[in-house]
PDB file of C-alpha atoms in Angstrom:
ATOM      1  CA  MET A   1      75.473  10.833 -49.178  1.00 40.00           C
ATOM      2  CA  SER A   2      72.303   9.715 -50.773  1.00 40.00           C
ATOM      3  CA  ASP A   3      69.648  10.223 -48.823  1.00 42.00           C
ATOM      4  CA  GLY A   4      66.869   8.776 -51.161  1.00 39.00           C
ATOM      5  CA  SER A   5      65.938  11.536 -53.238  1.00 41.00           C
ATOM      6  CA  THR A   6      67.242  12.623 -56.937  1.00 44.00           C
ATOM      7  CA  THR A   7      70.711  13.424 -55.358  1.00 46.00           C
ATOM      8  CA  THR A   8      73.471  12.148 -54.141  1.00 52.00           C
ATOM      9  CA  VAL A   9      74.389  15.271 -52.158  1.00 58.00           C
ATOM     10  CA  SER A  10      72.624  14.851 -49.038  1.00 63.00           C
ATOM     11  CA  ARG A  11      69.400  16.941 -48.789  1.00 68.00           C
ATOM     12  CA  ARG A  12      69.141  15.945 -45.035  1.00 77.00           C
ATOM     13  CA  PHE A  13      68.840  18.818 -42.432  1.00 84.00           C
ATOM     14  CA  ARG A  14      71.979  18.323 -39.863  1.00 86.00           C
ATOM     15  CA  TRP A  15      71.096  19.718 -36.270  1.00 89.00           C
ATOM     16  CA  GLY A  16      74.854  20.088 -36.892  1.00 88.00           C
ATOM     17  CA  PHE A  17      74.160  23.160 -39.740  1.00 90.00           C
ATOM     18  CA  LEU A  18      72.952  25.142 -35.835  1.00 91.00           C
ATOM     19  CA  ALA A  19      76.034  25.727 -34.455  1.00 91.00           C
ATOM     20  CA  PRO A  20      77.524  28.628 -33.758  1.00 94.00           C
ATOM     21  CA  SER A  21      80.134  28.300 -36.367  1.00 92.00           C
ATOM     22  CA  ASN A  22      77.573  28.399 -39.285  1.00 92.00           C
ATOM     23  CA  TRP A  23      75.419  31.899 -37.837  1.00 94.00           C
ATOM     24  CA  PRO A  24      77.601  33.674 -40.518  1.00 94.00           C
ATOM     25  CA  THR A  25      76.108  31.654 -43.360  1.00 93.00           C
ATOM     26  CA  TRP A  26      72.740  31.535 -41.909  1.00 95.00           C
ATOM     27  CA  LEU A  27      72.935  35.415 -41.866  1.00 96.00           C
ATOM     28  CA  GLY A  28      73.463  35.283 -45.113  1.00 95.00           C
ATOM     29  CA  LEU A  29      70.999  33.347 -46.532  1.00 95.00           C
ATOM     30  CA  GLY A  30      68.529  34.816 -44.906  1.00 95.00           C
ATOM     31  CA  LEU A  31      69.835  38.362 -46.268  1.00 95.00           C
ATOM     32  CA  LEU A  32      69.193  36.012 -49.618  1.00 94.00           C
ATOM     33  CA  TRP A  33      65.778  34.890 -48.569  1.00 94.00           C
ATOM     34  CA  LEU A  34      64.919  38.698 -47.845  1.00 94.00           C
ATOM     35  CA  LEU A  35      66.240  40.235 -51.207  1.00 93.00           C
ATOM     36  CA  SER A  36      64.216  37.683 -52.998  1.00 92.00           C
ATOM     37  CA  PHE A  37      60.795  39.247 -52.172  1.00 93.00           C
ATOM     38  CA  LEU A  38      61.916  42.858 -52.986  1.00 91.00           C
ATOM     39  CA  GLY A  39      62.248  42.848 -56.644  1.00 87.00           C
ATOM     40  CA  HIS A  40      64.522  42.915 -59.426  1.00 88.00           C
ATOM     41  CA  PRO A  41      64.625  46.711 -59.671  1.00 92.00           C
ATOM     42  CA  PHE A  42      66.055  46.668 -56.297  1.00 94.00           C
ATOM     43  CA  ARG A  43      68.299  43.767 -56.266  1.00 94.00           C
ATOM     44  CA  TRP A  44      69.772  45.794 -59.564  1.00 94.00           C
ATOM     45  CA  ARG A  45      70.325  48.888 -58.087  1.00 95.00           C
ATOM     46  CA  LEU A  46      72.234  46.733 -54.736  1.00 95.00           C
ATOM     47  CA  ALA A  47      74.312  45.084 -57.438  1.00 95.00           C
ATOM     48  CA  ARG A  48      75.205  48.984 -58.922  1.00 94.00           C
ATOM     49  CA  GLY A  49      76.352  49.719 -55.602  1.00 95.00           C
ATOM     50  CA  LEU A  50      78.379  46.600 -54.385  1.00 95.00           C
ATOM     51  CA  ALA A  51      80.284  46.710 -57.932  1.00 94.00           C
ATOM     52  CA  ARG A  52      81.700  50.021 -56.799  1.00 93.00           C
ATOM     53  CA  VAL A  53      82.499  48.640 -53.748  1.00 94.00           C
ATOM     54  CA  TYR A  54      84.076  45.304 -55.191  1.00 93.00           C
ATOM     55  CA  ARG A  55      85.847  47.590 -57.415  1.00 92.00           C
ATOM     56  CA  ARG A  56      87.995  49.400 -54.274  1.00 92.00           C
ATOM     57  CA  ILE A  57      88.480  45.991 -51.995  1.00 93.00           C
ATOM     58  CA  ASN A  58      89.405  43.802 -54.552  1.00 91.00           C
ATOM     59  CA  PRO A  59      91.286  45.786 -57.137  1.00 92.00           C
ATOM     60  CA  ARG A  60      93.761  43.093 -57.654  1.00 93.00           C
ATOM     61  CA  ARG A  61      90.970  41.023 -59.006  1.00 91.00           C
ATOM     62  CA  VAL A  62      89.356  43.947 -60.940  1.00 93.00           C
ATOM     63  CA  GLY A  63      92.711  43.839 -62.596  1.00 93.00           C
ATOM     64  CA  ILE A  64      93.078  40.181 -63.654  1.00 93.00           C
ATOM     65  CA  MET A  65      89.767  40.709 -65.624  1.00 92.00           C
ATOM     66  CA  ALA A  66      90.994  43.438 -67.250  1.00 94.00           C
ATOM     67  CA  THR A  67      94.026  41.777 -68.414  1.00 94.00           C
ATOM     68  CA  ASN A  68      92.302  39.051 -69.679  1.00 93.00           C
ATOM     69  CA  LEU A  69      90.055  41.453 -71.758  1.00 94.00           C
ATOM     70  CA  ALA A  70      92.544  42.845 -73.481  1.00 95.00           C
ATOM     71  CA  LEU A  71      94.567  40.190 -74.229  1.00 94.00           C
ATOM     72  CA  CYS A  72      91.453  38.135 -75.612  1.00 93.00           C
ATOM     73  CA  PHE A  73      89.917  41.437 -76.814  1.00 94.00           C
ATOM     74  CA  PRO A  74      92.748  43.440 -78.621  1.00 93.00           C
ATOM     75  CA  GLU A  75      90.541  44.941 -81.363  1.00 94.00           C
ATOM     76  CA  GLU A  76      88.227  46.392 -79.108  1.00 93.00           C
ATOM     77  CA  SER A  77      88.989  49.947 -77.777  1.00 94.00           C
ATOM     78  CA  GLU A  78      89.685  50.565 -74.007  1.00 92.00           C
ATOM     79  CA  ALA A  79      86.472  51.998 -73.697  1.00 94.00           C
ATOM     80  CA  THR A  80      84.778  49.139 -74.946  1.00 95.00           C
ATOM     81  CA  ARG A  81      86.406  46.814 -72.554  1.00 94.00           C
ATOM     82  CA  ALA A  82      85.840  49.126 -69.515  1.00 94.00           C
ATOM     83  CA  ARG A  83      81.933  49.318 -70.359  1.00 94.00           C
ATOM     84  CA  TRP A  84      82.459  45.295 -70.746  1.00 94.00           C
ATOM     85  CA  LEU A  85      83.538  44.931 -67.109  1.00 94.00           C
ATOM     86  CA  GLU A  86      81.733  46.976 -65.693  1.00 94.00           C
ATOM     87  CA  ARG A  87      78.794  45.090 -67.070  1.00 93.00           C
ATOM     88  CA  HIS A  88      80.259  41.892 -65.998  1.00 92.00           C
ATOM     89  CA  LEU A  89      81.048  43.231 -62.281  1.00 93.00           C
ATOM     90  CA  ARG A  90      77.025  44.344 -62.008  1.00 93.00           C
ATOM     91  CA  LEU A  91      75.842  40.925 -63.621  1.00 92.00           C
ATOM     92  CA  HIS A  92      78.079  39.040 -61.237  1.00 90.00           C
ATOM     93  CA  VAL A  93      77.235  40.537 -58.524  1.00 93.00           C
ATOM     94  CA  LEU A  94      73.314  40.643 -59.457  1.00 93.00           C
ATOM     95  CA  ALA A  95      73.496  36.783 -60.255  1.00 90.00           C
ATOM     96  CA  LEU A  96      74.740  36.307 -56.353  1.00 91.00           C
ATOM     97  CA  LEU A  97      71.546  38.136 -54.964  1.00 94.00           C
ATOM     98  CA  ASP A  98      69.249  36.285 -57.148  1.00 92.00           C
ATOM     99  CA  LEU A  99      70.437  33.247 -55.402  1.00 91.00           C
ATOM    100  CA  GLY A 100      67.427  33.478 -52.841  1.00 91.00           C
ATOM    101  CA  ARG A 101      64.996  34.274 -55.918  1.00 89.00           C
ATOM    102  CA  ILE A 102      66.003  30.944 -57.332  1.00 88.00           C
ATOM    103  CA  HIS A 103      65.694  28.972 -54.074  1.00 88.00           C
ATOM    104  CA  ARG A 104      62.393  29.526 -53.847  1.00 86.00           C
ATOM    105  CA  ALA A 105      60.760  29.958 -56.911  1.00 84.00           C
ATOM    106  CA  ARG A 106      57.676  27.901 -57.703  1.00 83.00           C
ATOM    107  CA  ARG A 107      58.235  25.500 -60.818  1.00 81.00           C
ATOM    108  CA  GLY A 108      57.463  27.432 -64.169  1.00 77.00           C
ATOM    109  CA  THR A 109      58.650  30.499 -62.574  1.00 81.00           C
ATOM    110  CA  LEU A 110      62.036  31.311 -63.951  1.00 81.00           C
ATOM    111  CA  THR A 111      60.746  29.674 -67.096  1.00 78.00           C
ATOM    112  CA  ASP A 112      58.904  32.504 -68.048  1.00 81.00           C
ATOM    113  CA  GLU A 113      60.752  34.945 -66.895  1.00 79.00           C
ATOM    114  CA  ALA A 114      63.824  34.006 -68.760  1.00 77.00           C
ATOM    115  CA  ARG A 115      64.481  34.475 -72.611  1.00 77.00           C
ATOM    116  CA  ILE A 116      64.997  31.535 -74.282  1.00 76.00           C
ATOM    117  CA  VAL A 117      67.178  32.257 -77.483  1.00 77.00           C
ATOM    118  CA  ASP A 118      67.003  28.750 -79.462  1.00 75.00           C
ATOM    119  CA  GLU A 119      63.957  27.673 -78.171  1.00 75.00           C
ATOM    120  CA  PRO A 120      63.676  24.645 -81.168  1.00 80.00           C
ATOM    121  CA  LEU A 121      66.933  23.448 -79.501  1.00 74.00           C
ATOM    122  CA  LEU A 122      65.440  23.193 -76.010  1.00 72.00           C
ATOM    123  CA  LYS A 123      62.680  21.433 -77.529  1.00 74.00           C
ATOM    124  CA  ARG A 124      64.815  18.539 -78.826  1.00 76.00           C
ATOM    125  CA  LEU A 125      65.920  17.981 -75.647  1.00 70.00           C
ATOM    126  CA  TRP A 126      62.526  16.689 -74.769  1.00 70.00           C
ATOM    127  CA  ALA A 127      62.742  14.211 -77.425  1.00 72.00           C
ATOM    128  CA  GLU A 128      66.297  12.647 -77.026  1.00 73.00           C
ATOM    129  CA  PRO A 129      69.285  13.128 -74.964  1.00 70.00           C
ATOM    130  CA  GLY A 130      71.543  15.407 -74.767  1.00 70.00           C
ATOM    131  CA  VAL A 131      74.574  17.093 -73.440  1.00 72.00           C
ATOM    132  CA  ILE A 132      74.672  20.737 -72.227  1.00 71.00           C
ATOM    133  CA  LEU A 133      78.228  22.596 -71.963  1.00 70.00           C
ATOM    134  CA  THR A 134      78.227  26.102 -70.048  1.00 69.00           C
ATOM    135  CA  VAL A 135      81.310  28.069 -68.598  1.00 68.00           C
ATOM    136  CA  HIS A 136      81.074  29.541 -65.376  1.00 69.00           C
ATOM    137  CA  SER A 137      78.564  32.638 -66.675  1.00 74.00           C
ATOM    138  CA  VAL A 138      76.663  35.214 -63.936  1.00 79.00           C
ATOM    139  CA  GLY A 139      73.650  33.546 -65.151  1.00 78.00           C
ATOM    140  CA  LEU A 140      74.594  29.508 -64.705  1.00 78.00           C
ATOM    141  CA  GLU A 141      72.424  28.819 -61.743  1.00 81.00           C
ATOM    142  CA  TRP A 142      69.610  30.785 -63.108  1.00 80.00           C
ATOM    143  CA  ALA A 143      69.758  28.749 -66.639  1.00 77.00           C
ATOM    144  CA  ALA A 144      70.567  25.423 -64.748  1.00 78.00           C
ATOM    145  CA  ALA A 145      67.336  26.220 -62.600  1.00 80.00           C
ATOM    146  CA  MET A 146      65.231  26.887 -65.640  1.00 79.00           C
ATOM    147  CA  LEU A 147      66.042  24.042 -67.525  1.00 77.00           C
ATOM    148  CA  ALA A 148      65.248  21.787 -64.457  1.00 76.00           C
ATOM    149  CA  GLU A 149      61.472  23.125 -64.575  1.00 76.00           C
ATOM    150  CA  THR A 150      60.547  21.636 -67.603  1.00 73.00           C
ATOM    151  CA  VAL A 151      63.127  19.085 -68.080  1.00 73.00           C
ATOM    152  CA  PRO A 152      64.730  16.017 -66.643  1.00 71.00           C
ATOM    153  CA  GLY A 153      68.735  15.967 -66.279  1.00 73.00           C
ATOM    154  CA  SER A 154      71.500  15.544 -64.254  1.00 75.00           C
ATOM    155  CA  THR A 155      74.499  18.172 -63.491  1.00 74.00           C
ATOM    156  CA  ILE A 156      77.774  17.578 -61.900  1.00 73.00           C
ATOM    157  CA  TYR A 157      78.497  19.222 -58.480  1.00 72.00           C
ATOM    158  CA  LYS A 158      81.464  20.531 -57.057  1.00 72.00           C
ATOM    159  CA  PRO A 159      80.814  20.675 -53.280  1.00 72.00           C
ATOM    160  CA  PHE A 160      82.249  23.692 -51.236  1.00 69.00           C
ATOM    161  CA  ALA A 161      85.452  23.242 -49.297  1.00 64.00           C
ATOM    162  CA  GLY A 162      84.495  23.347 -45.445  1.00 77.00           C
ATOM    163  CA  ASN A 163      80.642  24.234 -46.110  1.00 85.00           C
ATOM    164  CA  PRO A 164      78.314  21.251 -45.450  1.00 86.00           C
ATOM    165  CA  LEU A 165      75.620  24.147 -45.023  1.00 90.00           C
ATOM    166  CA  LEU A 166      76.216  25.393 -48.445  1.00 87.00           C
ATOM    167  CA  ASP A 167      76.167  22.019 -50.337  1.00 83.00           C
ATOM    168  CA  TRP A 168      73.342  21.275 -48.590  1.00 86.00           C
ATOM    169  CA  TRP A 169      71.354  24.432 -49.410  1.00 88.00           C
ATOM    170  CA  PHE A 170      72.773  24.428 -52.897  1.00 83.00           C
ATOM    171  CA  ALA A 171      71.847  20.490 -53.240  1.00 79.00           C
ATOM    172  CA  GLY A 172      68.334  21.724 -52.283  1.00 79.00           C
ATOM    173  CA  MET A 173      67.598  24.730 -54.741  1.00 80.00           C
ATOM    174  CA  ARG A 174      69.423  22.505 -57.131  1.00 76.00           C
ATOM    175  CA  SER A 175      67.755  19.492 -57.157  1.00 75.00           C
ATOM    176  CA  ARG A 176      64.411  20.277 -56.005  1.00 72.00           C
ATOM    177  CA  HIS A 177      62.972  19.983 -59.498  1.00 70.00           C
ATOM    178  CA  GLY A 178      64.591  16.656 -59.967  1.00 68.00           C
ATOM    179  CA  THR A 179      67.594  17.030 -61.160  1.00 72.00           C
ATOM    180  CA  LEU A 180      70.192  14.425 -60.595  1.00 72.00           C
ATOM    181  CA  ILE A 181      73.213  15.993 -59.034  1.00 74.00           C
ATOM    182  CA  GLN A 182      76.340  13.699 -59.013  1.00 71.00           C
ATOM    183  CA  PRO A 183      79.912  14.932 -57.483  1.00 69.00           C
ATOM    184  CA  ARG A 184      82.459  15.687 -60.158  1.00 68.00           C
ATOM    185  CA  GLU A 185      84.836  13.055 -59.037  1.00 69.00           C
ATOM    186  CA  ARG A 186      82.154  10.212 -60.192  1.00 67.00           C
ATOM    187  CA  GLY A 187      82.988  10.975 -63.166  1.00 64.00           C
ATOM    188  CA  MET A 188      80.670  11.002 -66.559  1.00 65.00           C
ATOM    189  CA  LYS A 189      79.641   7.216 -66.115  1.00 65.00           C
ATOM    190  CA  PRO A 190      76.571   8.039 -63.741  1.00 62.00           C
ATOM    191  CA  HIS A 191      75.318  11.069 -65.921  1.00 58.00           C
ATOM    192  CA  LEU A 192      75.110   8.583 -68.843  1.00 62.00           C
ATOM    193  CA  ARG A 193      73.508   6.107 -67.772  1.00 63.00           C
ATOM    194  CA  ALA A 194      71.022   7.909 -66.268  1.00 57.00           C
ATOM    195  CA  SER A 195      67.239   8.292 -68.002  1.00 51.00           C
ATOM    196  CA  VAL A 196      67.413  11.822 -68.434  1.00 51.00           C
ATOM    197  CA  SER A 197      67.031  13.978 -71.059  1.00 48.00           C
ATOM    198  CA  TYR A 198      70.065  16.186 -70.673  1.00 50.00           C
ATOM    199  CA  THR A 199      73.481  16.594 -68.828  1.00 52.00           C
ATOM    200  CA  HIS A 200      74.746  19.873 -67.872  1.00 51.00           C
ATOM    201  CA  LEU A 201      78.558  19.721 -67.730  1.00 50.00           C
ATOM    202  CA  ARG A 202      80.313  23.346 -66.556  1.00 52.00           C
ATOM    203  CA  ALA A 203      83.667  24.149 -67.767  1.00 45.00           C
ATOM    204  CA  HIS A 204      86.072  25.649 -64.977  1.00 42.00           C
ATOM    205  CA  GLU A 205      86.493  29.250 -65.987  1.00 32.00           C
ATOM    206  CA  THR A 206      85.163  32.365 -67.646  1.00 34.00           C
ATOM    207  CA  VAL A 207      87.270  34.394 -69.456  1.00 36.00           C
ATOM    208  CA  LEU A 208      87.118  37.399 -67.344  1.00 36.00           C
ATOM    209  CA  ASP A 209      87.961  34.794 -64.595  1.00 35.00           C
ATOM    210  CA  LEU A 210      90.775  33.387 -65.707  1.00 31.00           C
ATOM    211  CA  VAL A 211      94.261  33.532 -63.205  1.00 28.00           C
TER     212      VAL A 211
END
């Protein structure tokens, strides 16, 4: 699937992407692009409203999250866990709304807007290779894009089932600063052989999303 770039997930545009079956996906991507110009305060307010909508239309999923929090943090009060759940829902929606911002951000922009907790550890990646293991947290795409702005790296990619258009869009977002993308089924060997500063591995689930 290589197109000669640093990714094995194709970044070539295909005319089939314009088929009517892909129009709903294009509409969603267009909305993300428009939202990227409206600023963080607007997206945050929208995320708060959409989080309330999510609660109403998907109570089963919200109930699973609440159960997992209760099982993992029995020592915390119900009110505290409720606050955590509400904040997670808002940040989860905000992360989706931020995808357009991440996709079009110029090199260095995300790094300037990020708060790095352990900067010395990040600087070590510039001097010696390492492996970064992360859970599927709500800020995952932002953090990965921020790393790619400054440090050459590689990452594992799980394609979207049945949606090559989204594969193309996300491949462009994740590899445009030089990150090497390899399908998950190829394992770790391509990453260990690559001449990069870090390999970004993503765990399958977060504590809130276990089923």
